[in-house]
GROMACS .gro file of C-alpha atoms in nm:
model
  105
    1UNK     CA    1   1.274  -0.097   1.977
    2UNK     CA    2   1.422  -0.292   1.711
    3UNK     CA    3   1.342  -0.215   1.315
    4UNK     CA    4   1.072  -0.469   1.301
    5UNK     CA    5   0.868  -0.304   1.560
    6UNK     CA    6   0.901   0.060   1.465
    7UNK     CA    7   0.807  -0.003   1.091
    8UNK     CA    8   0.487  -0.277   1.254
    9UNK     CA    9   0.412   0.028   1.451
   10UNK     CA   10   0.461   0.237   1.182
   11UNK     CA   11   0.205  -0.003   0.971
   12UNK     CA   12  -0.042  -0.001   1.280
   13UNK     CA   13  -0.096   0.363   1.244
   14UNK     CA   14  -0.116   0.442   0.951
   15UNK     CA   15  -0.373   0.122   0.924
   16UNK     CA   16  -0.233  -0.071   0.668
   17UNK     CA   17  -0.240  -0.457   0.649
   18UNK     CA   18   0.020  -0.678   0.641
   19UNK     CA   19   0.089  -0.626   0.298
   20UNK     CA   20   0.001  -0.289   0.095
   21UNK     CA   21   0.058  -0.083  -0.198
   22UNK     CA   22   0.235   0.218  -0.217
   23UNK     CA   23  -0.116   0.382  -0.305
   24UNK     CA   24  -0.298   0.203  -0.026
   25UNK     CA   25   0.018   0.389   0.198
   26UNK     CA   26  -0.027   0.685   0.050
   27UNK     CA   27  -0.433   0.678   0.097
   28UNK     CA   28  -0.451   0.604   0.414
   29UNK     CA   29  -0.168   0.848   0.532
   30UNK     CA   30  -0.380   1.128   0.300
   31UNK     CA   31  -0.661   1.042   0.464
   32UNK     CA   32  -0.572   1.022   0.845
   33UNK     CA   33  -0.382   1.358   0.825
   34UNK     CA   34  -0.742   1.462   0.709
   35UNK     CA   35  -0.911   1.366   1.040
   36UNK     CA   36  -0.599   1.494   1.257
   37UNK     CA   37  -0.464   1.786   1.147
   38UNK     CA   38  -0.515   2.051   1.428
   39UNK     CA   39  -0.660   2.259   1.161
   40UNK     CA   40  -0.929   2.005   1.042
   41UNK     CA   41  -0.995   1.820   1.377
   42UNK     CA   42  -1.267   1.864   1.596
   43UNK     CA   43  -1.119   1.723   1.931
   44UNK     CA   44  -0.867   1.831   2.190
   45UNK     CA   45  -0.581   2.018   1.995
   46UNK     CA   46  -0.292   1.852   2.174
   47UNK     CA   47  -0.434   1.546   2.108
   48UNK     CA   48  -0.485   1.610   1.721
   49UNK     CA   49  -0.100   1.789   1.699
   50UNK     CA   50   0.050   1.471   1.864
   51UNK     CA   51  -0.156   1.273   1.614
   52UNK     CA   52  -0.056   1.469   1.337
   53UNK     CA   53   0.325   1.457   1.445
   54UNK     CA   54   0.252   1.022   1.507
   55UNK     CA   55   0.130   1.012   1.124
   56UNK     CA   56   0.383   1.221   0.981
   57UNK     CA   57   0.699   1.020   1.154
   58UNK     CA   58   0.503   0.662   1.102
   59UNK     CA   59   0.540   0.763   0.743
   60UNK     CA   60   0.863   0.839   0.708
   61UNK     CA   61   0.952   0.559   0.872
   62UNK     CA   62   0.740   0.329   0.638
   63UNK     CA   63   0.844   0.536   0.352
   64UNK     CA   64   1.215   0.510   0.450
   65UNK     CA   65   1.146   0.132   0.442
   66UNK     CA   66   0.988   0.125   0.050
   67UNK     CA   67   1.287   0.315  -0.022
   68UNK     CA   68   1.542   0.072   0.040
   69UNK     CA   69   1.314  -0.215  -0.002
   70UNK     CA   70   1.461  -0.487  -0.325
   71UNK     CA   71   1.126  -0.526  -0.523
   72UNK     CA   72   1.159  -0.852  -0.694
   73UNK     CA   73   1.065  -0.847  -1.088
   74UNK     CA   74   1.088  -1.261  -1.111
   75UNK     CA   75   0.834  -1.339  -1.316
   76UNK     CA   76   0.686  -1.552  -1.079
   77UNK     CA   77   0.682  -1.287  -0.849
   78UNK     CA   78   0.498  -1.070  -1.056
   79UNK     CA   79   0.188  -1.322  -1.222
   80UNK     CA   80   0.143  -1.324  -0.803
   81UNK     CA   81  -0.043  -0.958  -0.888
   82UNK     CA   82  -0.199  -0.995  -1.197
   83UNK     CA   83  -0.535  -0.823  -1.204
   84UNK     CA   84  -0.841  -1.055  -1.345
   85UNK     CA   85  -0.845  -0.949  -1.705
   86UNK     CA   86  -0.403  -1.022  -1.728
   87UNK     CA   87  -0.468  -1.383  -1.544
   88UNK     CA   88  -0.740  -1.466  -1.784
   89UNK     CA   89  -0.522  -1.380  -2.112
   90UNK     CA   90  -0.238  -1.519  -1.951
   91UNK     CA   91  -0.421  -1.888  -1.954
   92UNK     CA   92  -0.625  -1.823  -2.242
   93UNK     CA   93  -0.483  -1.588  -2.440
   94UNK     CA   94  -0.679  -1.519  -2.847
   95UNK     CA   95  -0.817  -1.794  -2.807
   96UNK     CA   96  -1.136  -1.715  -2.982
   97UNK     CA   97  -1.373  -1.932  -2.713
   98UNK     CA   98  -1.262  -1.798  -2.423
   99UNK     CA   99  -0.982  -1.569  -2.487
  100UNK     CA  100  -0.974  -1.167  -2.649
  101UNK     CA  101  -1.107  -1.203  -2.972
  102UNK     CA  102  -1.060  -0.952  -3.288
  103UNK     CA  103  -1.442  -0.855  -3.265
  104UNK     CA  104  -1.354  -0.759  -2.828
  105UNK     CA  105  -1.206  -0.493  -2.680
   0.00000   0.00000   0.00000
């Protein structure tokens, strides 16, 4: 399996999209140890151990990947996430029509 397939595996397990945060990673892995661990599960307790050990290695894998990953601080790259509020001031900035005026907060 080449490095592209283990880490889409990886991805596929631990339910993540295409593209994720490192919270939405750490959610989802929080949250499916949750259901599987052998001590929380309600099902067959081979099945829930090899889960467990499936979740745990899909997220070192995926976390081995963020490790070494280059995160690009371009500014381009970053307006591509700004949240609502940034992308409005961005445009519009004190502008006191549409923008943050003195009397907001």
């Amino acid at each position: 399996m080449d490095k592209f397939q283990q880490i889409d595996e990886a991805r596929r397990l631990l339910e993540l999209d295409e593209r994720a945060t490192m919270n939405e990673k750490k959610s989802n892995y929080r949250r499916l140890l949750g259901k599987w661990h052998p001590d929380t599960c309600d099902g067959n307790l081979d099945r829930c151990e090899e889960m467990t050990r499936k979740i745990v290695d899909a997220y070192r894998v995926i976390q081995a990947y963020c490790e070494r990953y280059r995160f690009s601080f371009e500014k381009e790259e970053v307006n591509n996430y700004l949240s609502g509020e940034e992308w409005w001031f961005e445009r519009f900035g004190a502008d006191p029509l549409w923008g943050r005026g003195k009397d907001t907060k």
